[in-house]
mmCIF file of C-alpha atoms in Angstrom:
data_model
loop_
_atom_site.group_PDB
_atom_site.id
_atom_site.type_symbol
_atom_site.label_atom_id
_atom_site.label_comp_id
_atom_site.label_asym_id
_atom_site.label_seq_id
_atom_site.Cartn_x
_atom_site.Cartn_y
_atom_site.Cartn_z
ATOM 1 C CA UNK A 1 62.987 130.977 79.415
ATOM 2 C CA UNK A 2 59.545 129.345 79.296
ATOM 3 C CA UNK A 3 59.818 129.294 75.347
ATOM 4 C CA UNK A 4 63.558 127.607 75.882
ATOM 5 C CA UNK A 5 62.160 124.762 77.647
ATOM 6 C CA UNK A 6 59.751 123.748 75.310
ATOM 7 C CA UNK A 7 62.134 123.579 72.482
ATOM 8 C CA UNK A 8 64.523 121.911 74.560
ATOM 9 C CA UNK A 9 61.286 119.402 75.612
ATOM 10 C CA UNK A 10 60.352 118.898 71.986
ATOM 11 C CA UNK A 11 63.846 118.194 70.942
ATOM 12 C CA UNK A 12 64.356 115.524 73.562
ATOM 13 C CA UNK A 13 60.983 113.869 72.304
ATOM 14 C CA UNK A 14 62.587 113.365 69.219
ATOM 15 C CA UNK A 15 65.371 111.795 70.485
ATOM 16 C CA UNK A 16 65.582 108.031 71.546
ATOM 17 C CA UNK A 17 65.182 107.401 75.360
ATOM 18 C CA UNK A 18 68.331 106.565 76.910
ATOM 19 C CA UNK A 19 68.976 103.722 79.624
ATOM 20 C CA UNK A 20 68.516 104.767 82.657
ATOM 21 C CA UNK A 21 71.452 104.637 85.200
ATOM 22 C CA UNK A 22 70.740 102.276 88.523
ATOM 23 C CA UNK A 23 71.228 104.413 91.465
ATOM 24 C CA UNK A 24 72.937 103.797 94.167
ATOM 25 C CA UNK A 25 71.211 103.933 97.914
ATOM 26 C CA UNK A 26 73.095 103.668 101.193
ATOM 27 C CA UNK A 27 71.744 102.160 104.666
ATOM 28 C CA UNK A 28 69.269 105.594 105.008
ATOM 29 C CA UNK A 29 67.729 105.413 102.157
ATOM 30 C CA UNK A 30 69.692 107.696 100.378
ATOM 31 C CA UNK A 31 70.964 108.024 96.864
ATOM 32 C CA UNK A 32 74.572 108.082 96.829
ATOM 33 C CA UNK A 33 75.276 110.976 94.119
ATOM 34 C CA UNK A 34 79.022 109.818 92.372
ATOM 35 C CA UNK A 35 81.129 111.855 90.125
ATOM 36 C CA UNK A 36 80.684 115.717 88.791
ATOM 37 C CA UNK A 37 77.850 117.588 90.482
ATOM 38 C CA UNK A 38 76.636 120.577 89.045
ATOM 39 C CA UNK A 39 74.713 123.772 90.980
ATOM 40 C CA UNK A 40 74.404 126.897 88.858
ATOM 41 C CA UNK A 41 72.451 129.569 90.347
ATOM 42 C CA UNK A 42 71.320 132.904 88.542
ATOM 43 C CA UNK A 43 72.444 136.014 90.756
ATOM 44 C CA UNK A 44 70.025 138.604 90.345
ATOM 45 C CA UNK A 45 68.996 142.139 92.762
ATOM 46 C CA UNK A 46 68.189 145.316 92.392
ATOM 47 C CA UNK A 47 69.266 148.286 94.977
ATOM 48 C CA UNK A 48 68.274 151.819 94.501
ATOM 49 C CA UNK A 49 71.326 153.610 93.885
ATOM 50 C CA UNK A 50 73.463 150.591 92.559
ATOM 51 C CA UNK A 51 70.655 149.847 90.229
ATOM 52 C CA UNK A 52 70.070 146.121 88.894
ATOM 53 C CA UNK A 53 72.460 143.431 89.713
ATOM 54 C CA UNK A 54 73.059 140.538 87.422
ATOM 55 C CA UNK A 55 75.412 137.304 87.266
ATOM 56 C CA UNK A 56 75.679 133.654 87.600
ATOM 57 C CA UNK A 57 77.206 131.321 90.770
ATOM 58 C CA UNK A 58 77.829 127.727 90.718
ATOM 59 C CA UNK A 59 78.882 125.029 93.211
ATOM 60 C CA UNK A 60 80.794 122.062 91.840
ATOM 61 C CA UNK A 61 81.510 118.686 93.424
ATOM 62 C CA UNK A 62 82.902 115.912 92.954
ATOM 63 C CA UNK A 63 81.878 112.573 94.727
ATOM 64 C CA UNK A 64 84.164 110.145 93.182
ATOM 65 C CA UNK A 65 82.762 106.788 93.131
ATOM 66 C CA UNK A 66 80.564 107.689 95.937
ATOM 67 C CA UNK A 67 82.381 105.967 98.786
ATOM 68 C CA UNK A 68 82.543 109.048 100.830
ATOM 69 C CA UNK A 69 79.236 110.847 99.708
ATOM 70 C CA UNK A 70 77.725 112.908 101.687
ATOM 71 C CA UNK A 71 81.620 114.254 101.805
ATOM 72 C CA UNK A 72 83.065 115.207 98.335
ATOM 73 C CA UNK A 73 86.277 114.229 97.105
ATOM 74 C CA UNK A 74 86.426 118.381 95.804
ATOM 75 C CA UNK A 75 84.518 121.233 95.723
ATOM 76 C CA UNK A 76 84.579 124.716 94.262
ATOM 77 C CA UNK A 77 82.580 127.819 93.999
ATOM 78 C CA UNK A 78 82.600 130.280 91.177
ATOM 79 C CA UNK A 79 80.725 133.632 91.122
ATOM 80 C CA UNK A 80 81.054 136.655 88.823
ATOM 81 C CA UNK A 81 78.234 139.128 89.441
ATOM 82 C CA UNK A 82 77.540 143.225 89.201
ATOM 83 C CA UNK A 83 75.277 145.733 88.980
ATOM 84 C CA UNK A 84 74.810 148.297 86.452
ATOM 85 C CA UNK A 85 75.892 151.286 88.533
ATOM 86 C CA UNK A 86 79.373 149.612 89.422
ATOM 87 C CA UNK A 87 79.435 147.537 92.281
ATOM 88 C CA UNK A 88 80.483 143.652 91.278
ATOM 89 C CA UNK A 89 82.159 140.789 92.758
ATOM 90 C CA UNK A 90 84.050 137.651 91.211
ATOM 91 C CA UNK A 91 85.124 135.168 93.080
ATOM 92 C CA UNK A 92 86.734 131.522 92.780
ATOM 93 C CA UNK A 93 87.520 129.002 95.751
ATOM 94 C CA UNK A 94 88.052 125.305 96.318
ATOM 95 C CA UNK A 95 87.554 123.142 99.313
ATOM 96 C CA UNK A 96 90.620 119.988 98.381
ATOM 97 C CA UNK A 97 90.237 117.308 101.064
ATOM 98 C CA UNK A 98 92.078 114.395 99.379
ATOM 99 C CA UNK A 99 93.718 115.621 96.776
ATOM 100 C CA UNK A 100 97.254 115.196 99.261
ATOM 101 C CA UNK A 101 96.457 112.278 101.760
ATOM 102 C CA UNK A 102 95.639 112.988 105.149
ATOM 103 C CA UNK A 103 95.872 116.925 104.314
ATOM 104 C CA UNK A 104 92.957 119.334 103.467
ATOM 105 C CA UNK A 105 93.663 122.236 100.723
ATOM 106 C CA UNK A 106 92.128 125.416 100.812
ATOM 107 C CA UNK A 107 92.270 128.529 98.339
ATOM 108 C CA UNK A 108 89.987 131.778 97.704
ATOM 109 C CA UNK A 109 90.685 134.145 95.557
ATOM 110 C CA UNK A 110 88.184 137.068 95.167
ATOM 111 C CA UNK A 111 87.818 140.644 94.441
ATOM 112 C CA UNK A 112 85.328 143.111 95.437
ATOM 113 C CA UNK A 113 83.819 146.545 94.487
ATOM 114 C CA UNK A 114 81.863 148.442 95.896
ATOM 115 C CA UNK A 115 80.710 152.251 95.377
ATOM 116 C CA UNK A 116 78.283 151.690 98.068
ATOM 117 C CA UNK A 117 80.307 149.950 101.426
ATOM 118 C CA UNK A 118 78.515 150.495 104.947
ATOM 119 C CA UNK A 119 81.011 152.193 107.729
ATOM 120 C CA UNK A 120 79.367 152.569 111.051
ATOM 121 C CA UNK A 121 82.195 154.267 113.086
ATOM 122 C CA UNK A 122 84.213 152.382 116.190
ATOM 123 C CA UNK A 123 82.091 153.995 119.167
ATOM 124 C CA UNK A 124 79.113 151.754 119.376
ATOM 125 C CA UNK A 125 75.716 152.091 118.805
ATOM 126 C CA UNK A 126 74.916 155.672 119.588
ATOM 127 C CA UNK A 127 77.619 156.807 118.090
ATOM 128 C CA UNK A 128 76.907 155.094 114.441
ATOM 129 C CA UNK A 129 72.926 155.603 114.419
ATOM 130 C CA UNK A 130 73.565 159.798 114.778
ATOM 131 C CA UNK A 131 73.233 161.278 111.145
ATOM 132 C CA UNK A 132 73.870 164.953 110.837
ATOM 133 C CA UNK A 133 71.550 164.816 107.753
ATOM 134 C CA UNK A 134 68.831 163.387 108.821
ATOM 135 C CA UNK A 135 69.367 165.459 112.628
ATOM 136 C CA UNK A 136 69.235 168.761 110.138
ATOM 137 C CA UNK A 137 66.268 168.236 108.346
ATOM 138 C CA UNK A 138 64.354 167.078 111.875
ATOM 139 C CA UNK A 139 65.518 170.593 113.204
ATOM 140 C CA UNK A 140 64.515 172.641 110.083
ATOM 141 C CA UNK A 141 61.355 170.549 109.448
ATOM 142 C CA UNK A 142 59.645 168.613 112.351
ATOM 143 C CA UNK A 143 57.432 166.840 109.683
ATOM 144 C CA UNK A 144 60.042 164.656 108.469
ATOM 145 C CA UNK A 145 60.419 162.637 111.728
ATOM 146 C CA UNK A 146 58.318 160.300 110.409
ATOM 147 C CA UNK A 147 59.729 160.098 107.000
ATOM 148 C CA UNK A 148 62.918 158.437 105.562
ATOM 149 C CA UNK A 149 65.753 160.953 105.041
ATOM 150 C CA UNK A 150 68.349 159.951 102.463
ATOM 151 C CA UNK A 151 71.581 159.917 103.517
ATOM 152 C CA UNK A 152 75.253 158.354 102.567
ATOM 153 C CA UNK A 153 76.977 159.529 105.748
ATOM 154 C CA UNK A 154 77.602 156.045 106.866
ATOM 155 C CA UNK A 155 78.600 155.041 103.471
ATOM 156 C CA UNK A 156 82.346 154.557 101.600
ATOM 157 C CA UNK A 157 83.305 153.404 98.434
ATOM 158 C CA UNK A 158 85.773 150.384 99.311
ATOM 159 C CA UNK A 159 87.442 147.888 96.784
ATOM 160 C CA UNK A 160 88.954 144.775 97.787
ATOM 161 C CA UNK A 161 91.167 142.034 96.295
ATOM 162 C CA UNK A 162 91.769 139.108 98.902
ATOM 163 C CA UNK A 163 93.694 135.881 98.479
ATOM 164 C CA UNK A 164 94.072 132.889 100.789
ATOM 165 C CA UNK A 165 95.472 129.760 101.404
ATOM 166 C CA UNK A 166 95.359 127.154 103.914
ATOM 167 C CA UNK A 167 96.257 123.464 105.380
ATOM 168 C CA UNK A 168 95.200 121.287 107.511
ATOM 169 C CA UNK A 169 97.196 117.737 108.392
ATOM 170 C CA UNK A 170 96.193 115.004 111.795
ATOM 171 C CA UNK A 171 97.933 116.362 114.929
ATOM 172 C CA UNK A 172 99.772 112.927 115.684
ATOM 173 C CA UNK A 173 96.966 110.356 115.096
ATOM 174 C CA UNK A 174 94.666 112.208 117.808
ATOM 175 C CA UNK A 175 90.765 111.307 116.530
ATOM 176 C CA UNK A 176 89.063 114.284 115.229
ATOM 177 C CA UNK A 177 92.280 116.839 116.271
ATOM 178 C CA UNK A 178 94.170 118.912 113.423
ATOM 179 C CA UNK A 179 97.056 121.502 113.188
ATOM 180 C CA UNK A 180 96.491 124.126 110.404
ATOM 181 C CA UNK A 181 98.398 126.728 108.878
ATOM 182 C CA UNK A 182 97.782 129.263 106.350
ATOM 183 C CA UNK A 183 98.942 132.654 104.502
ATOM 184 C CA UNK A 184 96.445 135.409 103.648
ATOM 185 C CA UNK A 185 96.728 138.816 101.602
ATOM 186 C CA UNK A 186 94.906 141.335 101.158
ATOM 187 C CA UNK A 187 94.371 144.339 99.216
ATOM 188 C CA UNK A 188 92.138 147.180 100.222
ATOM 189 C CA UNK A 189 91.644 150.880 98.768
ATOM 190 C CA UNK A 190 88.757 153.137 100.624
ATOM 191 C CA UNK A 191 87.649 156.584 99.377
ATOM 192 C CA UNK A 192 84.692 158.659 100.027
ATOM 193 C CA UNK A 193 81.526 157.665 97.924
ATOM 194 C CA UNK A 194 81.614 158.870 94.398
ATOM 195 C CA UNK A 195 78.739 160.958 94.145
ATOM 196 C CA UNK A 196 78.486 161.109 90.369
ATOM 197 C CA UNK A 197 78.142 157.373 90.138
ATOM 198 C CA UNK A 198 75.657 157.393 93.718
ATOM 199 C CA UNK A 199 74.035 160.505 91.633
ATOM 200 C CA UNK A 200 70.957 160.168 94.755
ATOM 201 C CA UNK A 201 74.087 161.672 97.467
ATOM 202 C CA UNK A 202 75.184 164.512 95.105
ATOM 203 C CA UNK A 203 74.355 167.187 97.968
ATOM 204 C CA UNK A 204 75.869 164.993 100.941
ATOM 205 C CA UNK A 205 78.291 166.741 103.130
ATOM 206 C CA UNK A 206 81.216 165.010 104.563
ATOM 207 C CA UNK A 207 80.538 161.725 105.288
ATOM 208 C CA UNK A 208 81.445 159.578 109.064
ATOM 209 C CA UNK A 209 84.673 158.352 106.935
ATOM 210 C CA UNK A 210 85.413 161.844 106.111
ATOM 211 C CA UNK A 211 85.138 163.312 109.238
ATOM 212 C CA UNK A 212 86.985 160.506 111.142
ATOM 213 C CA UNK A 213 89.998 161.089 108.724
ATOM 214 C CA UNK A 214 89.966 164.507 109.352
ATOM 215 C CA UNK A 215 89.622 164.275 113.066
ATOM 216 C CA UNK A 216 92.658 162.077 113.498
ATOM 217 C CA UNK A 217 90.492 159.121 114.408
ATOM 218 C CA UNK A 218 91.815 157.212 111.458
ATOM 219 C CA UNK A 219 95.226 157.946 110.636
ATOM 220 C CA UNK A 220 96.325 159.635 107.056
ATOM 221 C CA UNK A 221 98.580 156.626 106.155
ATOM 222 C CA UNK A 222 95.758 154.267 106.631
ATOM 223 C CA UNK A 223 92.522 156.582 105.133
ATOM 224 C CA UNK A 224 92.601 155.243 101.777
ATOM 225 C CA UNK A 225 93.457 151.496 102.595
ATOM 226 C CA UNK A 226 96.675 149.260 101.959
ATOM 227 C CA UNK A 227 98.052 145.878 101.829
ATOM 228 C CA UNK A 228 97.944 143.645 104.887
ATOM 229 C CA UNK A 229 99.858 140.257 104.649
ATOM 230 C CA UNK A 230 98.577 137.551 107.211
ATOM 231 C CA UNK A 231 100.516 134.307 108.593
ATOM 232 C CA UNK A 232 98.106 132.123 110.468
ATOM 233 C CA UNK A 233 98.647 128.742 112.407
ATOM 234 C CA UNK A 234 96.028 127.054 114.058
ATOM 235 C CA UNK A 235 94.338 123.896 115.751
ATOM 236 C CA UNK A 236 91.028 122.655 114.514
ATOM 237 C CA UNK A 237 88.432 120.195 117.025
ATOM 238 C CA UNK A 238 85.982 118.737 114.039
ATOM 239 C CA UNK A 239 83.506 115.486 115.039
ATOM 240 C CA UNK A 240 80.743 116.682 112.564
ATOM 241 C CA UNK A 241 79.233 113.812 110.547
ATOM 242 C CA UNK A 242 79.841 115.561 107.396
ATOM 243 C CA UNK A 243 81.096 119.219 106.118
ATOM 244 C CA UNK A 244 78.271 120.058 103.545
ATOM 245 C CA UNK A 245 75.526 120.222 106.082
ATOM 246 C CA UNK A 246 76.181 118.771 109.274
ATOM 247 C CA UNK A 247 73.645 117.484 111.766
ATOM 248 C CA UNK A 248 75.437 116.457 114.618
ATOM 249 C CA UNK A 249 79.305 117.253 116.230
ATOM 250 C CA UNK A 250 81.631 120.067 116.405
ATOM 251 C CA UNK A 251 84.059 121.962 114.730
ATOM 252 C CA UNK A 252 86.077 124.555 117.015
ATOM 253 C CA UNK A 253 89.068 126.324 115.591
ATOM 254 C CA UNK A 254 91.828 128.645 117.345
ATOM 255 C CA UNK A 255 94.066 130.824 115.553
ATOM 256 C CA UNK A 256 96.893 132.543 115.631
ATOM 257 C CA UNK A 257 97.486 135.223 113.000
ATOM 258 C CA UNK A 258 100.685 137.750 112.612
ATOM 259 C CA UNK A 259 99.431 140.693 110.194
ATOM 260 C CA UNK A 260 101.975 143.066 108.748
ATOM 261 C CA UNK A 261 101.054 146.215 106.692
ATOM 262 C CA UNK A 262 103.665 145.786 103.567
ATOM 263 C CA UNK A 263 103.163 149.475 103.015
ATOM 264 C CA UNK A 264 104.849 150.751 105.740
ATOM 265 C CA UNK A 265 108.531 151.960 105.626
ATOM 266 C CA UNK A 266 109.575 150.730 108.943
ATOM 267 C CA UNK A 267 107.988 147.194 108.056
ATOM 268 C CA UNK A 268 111.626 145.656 109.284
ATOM 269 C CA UNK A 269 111.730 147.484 112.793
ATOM 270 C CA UNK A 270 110.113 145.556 114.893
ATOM 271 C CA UNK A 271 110.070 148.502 117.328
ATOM 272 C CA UNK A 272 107.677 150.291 115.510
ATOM 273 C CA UNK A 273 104.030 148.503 116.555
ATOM 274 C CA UNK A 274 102.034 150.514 113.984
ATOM 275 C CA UNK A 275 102.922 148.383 111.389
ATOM 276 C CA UNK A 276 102.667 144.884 112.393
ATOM 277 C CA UNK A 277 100.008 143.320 115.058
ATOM 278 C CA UNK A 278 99.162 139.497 116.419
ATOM 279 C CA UNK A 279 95.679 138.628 117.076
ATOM 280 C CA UNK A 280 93.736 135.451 118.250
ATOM 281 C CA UNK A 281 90.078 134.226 116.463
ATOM 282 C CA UNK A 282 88.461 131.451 118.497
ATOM 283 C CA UNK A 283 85.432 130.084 116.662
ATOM 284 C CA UNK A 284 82.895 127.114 118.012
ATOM 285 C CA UNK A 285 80.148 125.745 116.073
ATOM 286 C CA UNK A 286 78.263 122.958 117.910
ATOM 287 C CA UNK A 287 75.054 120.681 115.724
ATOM 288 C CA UNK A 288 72.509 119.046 117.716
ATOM 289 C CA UNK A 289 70.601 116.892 116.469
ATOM 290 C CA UNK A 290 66.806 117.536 117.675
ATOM 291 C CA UNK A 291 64.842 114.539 115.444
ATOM 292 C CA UNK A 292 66.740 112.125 113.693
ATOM 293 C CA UNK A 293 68.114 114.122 110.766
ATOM 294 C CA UNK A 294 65.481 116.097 109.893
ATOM 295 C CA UNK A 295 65.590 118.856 112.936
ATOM 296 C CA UNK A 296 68.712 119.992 113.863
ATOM 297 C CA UNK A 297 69.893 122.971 116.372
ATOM 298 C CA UNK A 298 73.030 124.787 115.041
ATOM 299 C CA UNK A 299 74.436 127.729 117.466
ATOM 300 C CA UNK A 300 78.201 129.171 116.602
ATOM 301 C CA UNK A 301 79.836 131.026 118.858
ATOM 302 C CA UNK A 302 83.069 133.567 118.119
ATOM 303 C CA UNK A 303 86.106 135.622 119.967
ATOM 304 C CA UNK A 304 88.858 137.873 117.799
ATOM 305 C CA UNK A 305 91.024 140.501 119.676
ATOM 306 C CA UNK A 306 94.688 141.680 119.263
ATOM 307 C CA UNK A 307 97.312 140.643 121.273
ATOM 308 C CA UNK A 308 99.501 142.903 120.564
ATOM 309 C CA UNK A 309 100.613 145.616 117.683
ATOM 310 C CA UNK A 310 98.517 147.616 115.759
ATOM 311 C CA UNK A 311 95.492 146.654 113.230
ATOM 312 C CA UNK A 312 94.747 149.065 110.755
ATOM 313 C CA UNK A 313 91.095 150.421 110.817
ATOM 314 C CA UNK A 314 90.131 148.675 107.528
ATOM 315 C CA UNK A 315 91.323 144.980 109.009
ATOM 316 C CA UNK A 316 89.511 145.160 112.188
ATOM 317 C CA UNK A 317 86.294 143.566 110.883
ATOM 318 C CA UNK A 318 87.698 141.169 108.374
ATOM 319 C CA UNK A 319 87.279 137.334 110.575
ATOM 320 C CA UNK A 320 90.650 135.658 110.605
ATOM 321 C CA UNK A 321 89.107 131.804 110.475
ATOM 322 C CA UNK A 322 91.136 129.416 108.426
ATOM 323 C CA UNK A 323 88.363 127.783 106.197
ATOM 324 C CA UNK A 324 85.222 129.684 104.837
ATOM 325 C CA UNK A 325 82.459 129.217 103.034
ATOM 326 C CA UNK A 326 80.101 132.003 103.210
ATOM 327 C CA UNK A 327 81.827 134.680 100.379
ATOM 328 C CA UNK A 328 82.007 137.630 103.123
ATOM 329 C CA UNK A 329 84.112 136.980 106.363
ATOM 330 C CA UNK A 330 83.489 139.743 108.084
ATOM 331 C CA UNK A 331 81.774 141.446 111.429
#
């Protein structure tokens, strides 16, 4: 890299200096950035049984003529990214909120894999911190209390391809008040970790996931995943001074979502609750501004439970909000 930048220095010595652009400053003191932004980040990590990961992110905006800046006209995020031993990501979404007047667009589509997915059981935190590995080798060897047992009881391998889309339009003229609506689908398949690929597990007995399957606690036609279709509609509360980094208002979003599992035979007998459910997310975000703009307190708040029906086991950590940027929604 070092060697890159000198060439790339030398040649632009060589090279006549251009004019340089006036920039623009608003009332803070700011420079107003216009047009095509660029932000291309190197993804790079390295994990012990997934081995190195490698890839490339970038966030794109556009600011227009700079009228709005610090909002952008458009934004979108790409990211393609694995590691060696497997586990990858790839992911493309875009943030629209004037490309149709008065109405913000909304799309992700990304798909995950991973041979190395954390499942900590439903029963709390006893429950998911007990490891019949690591409890064995304490019983047959008191010395290793103090030493770090390896284990992939709490782990799955779990690949997921999720899609969705959303609106958001003025609910009649009210100042800062919107309705939303949205669709959502998902693809999920889970199996026990693959412990030629996770070569450090090859002696690990059956696994949390394993033994909840076989205990009933998650049912057969749900153990190895499925597709879940979502319909959401929602109302959004949002007086932040702008959505890139905010440093004063708040943004608090209900939802209603109706989930169906398109897998399921009965999906058009609305008797049977195992294969449809409706749930509620309530979400609050509140930015206080502590010293001018340079210190600001940021606290979020969040609520999701089913209303009725049934959510299958892999769907009851996934976050049902409308807009996201972080690239996992999940809890």
């Amino acid at each position: 890299m070092l060697a890159l930048l000198l060439a790339v220095g030398s040649f632009a010595q060589d090279k006549p200096k251009k004019a340089k652009k006036e920039k623009t400053y608003n009332e803070k003191g700011e420079i107003i950035k216009k047009g095509w932004n660029f932000g291309p980040l190197p993804v790079v990590g390295y994990d012990a049984d997934l081995g190195f990961q490698y890839g490339v992110c970038c966030d794109i905006f556009n600011y227009g003529d700079g009228s709005r800046y610090p909002r952008y006209n458009y934004k979108f995020n790409v990211e393609a990214s694995r590691y060696t031993k497997g586990s990858g990501v790839f992911r493309f979404y875009s943030d629209l909120p004037y490309v149709v007047k008065d109405t913000k667009l909304f799309f992700d589509l990304t798909y995950f894999y991973a041979n190395k997915y954390e499942f900590f059981g439903f029963n709390g935190y006893e429950a998911s911190t007990f490891d019949p590995v690591v409890y064995q080798a304490h019983l047959i060897n008191p010395d290793t209390l103090d030493k770090k047992i390896k284990s992939g009881y709490h782990f799955i391998n779990r690949n997921q391809l999720r899609f969705v889309g959303s609106m958001q339009r003025p609910f009649f003229g009210v100042q800062n008040l919107n309705w939303s609506a949205g669709l959502a689908y998902y693809y999920t398949t889970v199996s026990p970790i693959d412990t030629v690929k996770m070569h450090n597990y090859a002696n690990q007995p059956a696994t949390l996931y394993e033994n909840y399957v076989n205990a009933g606690i998650i049912k057969k036609e749900e153990a190895k995943g499925g597709h879940t279709g979502q319909l959401r509609l929602g109302m959004i509360y949002d007086s932040r001074d702008h959505n890139s980094d905010p440093t004063k208002g708040i943004y608090a979003e209900g939802t209603l979502v109706g989930a169906f599992n398109i897998d399921n035979d009965t999906l058009y007998d609305i008797k049977d609750r195992t294969n449809y459910n409706l749930s509620f997310t309530f979400l609050w975000r509140h930015y206080i501004p502590l010293y001018k703009e340079k210190l600001t307190l940021a606290y979020r708040l969040g609520a999701q439970n089913r209303i009725v029906g049934n959510t299958p086991w892999y769907m009851i950590n996934n976050l049902n909000t409308m807009f996201f940027q972080k690239m996992y929604t999940e809890g």
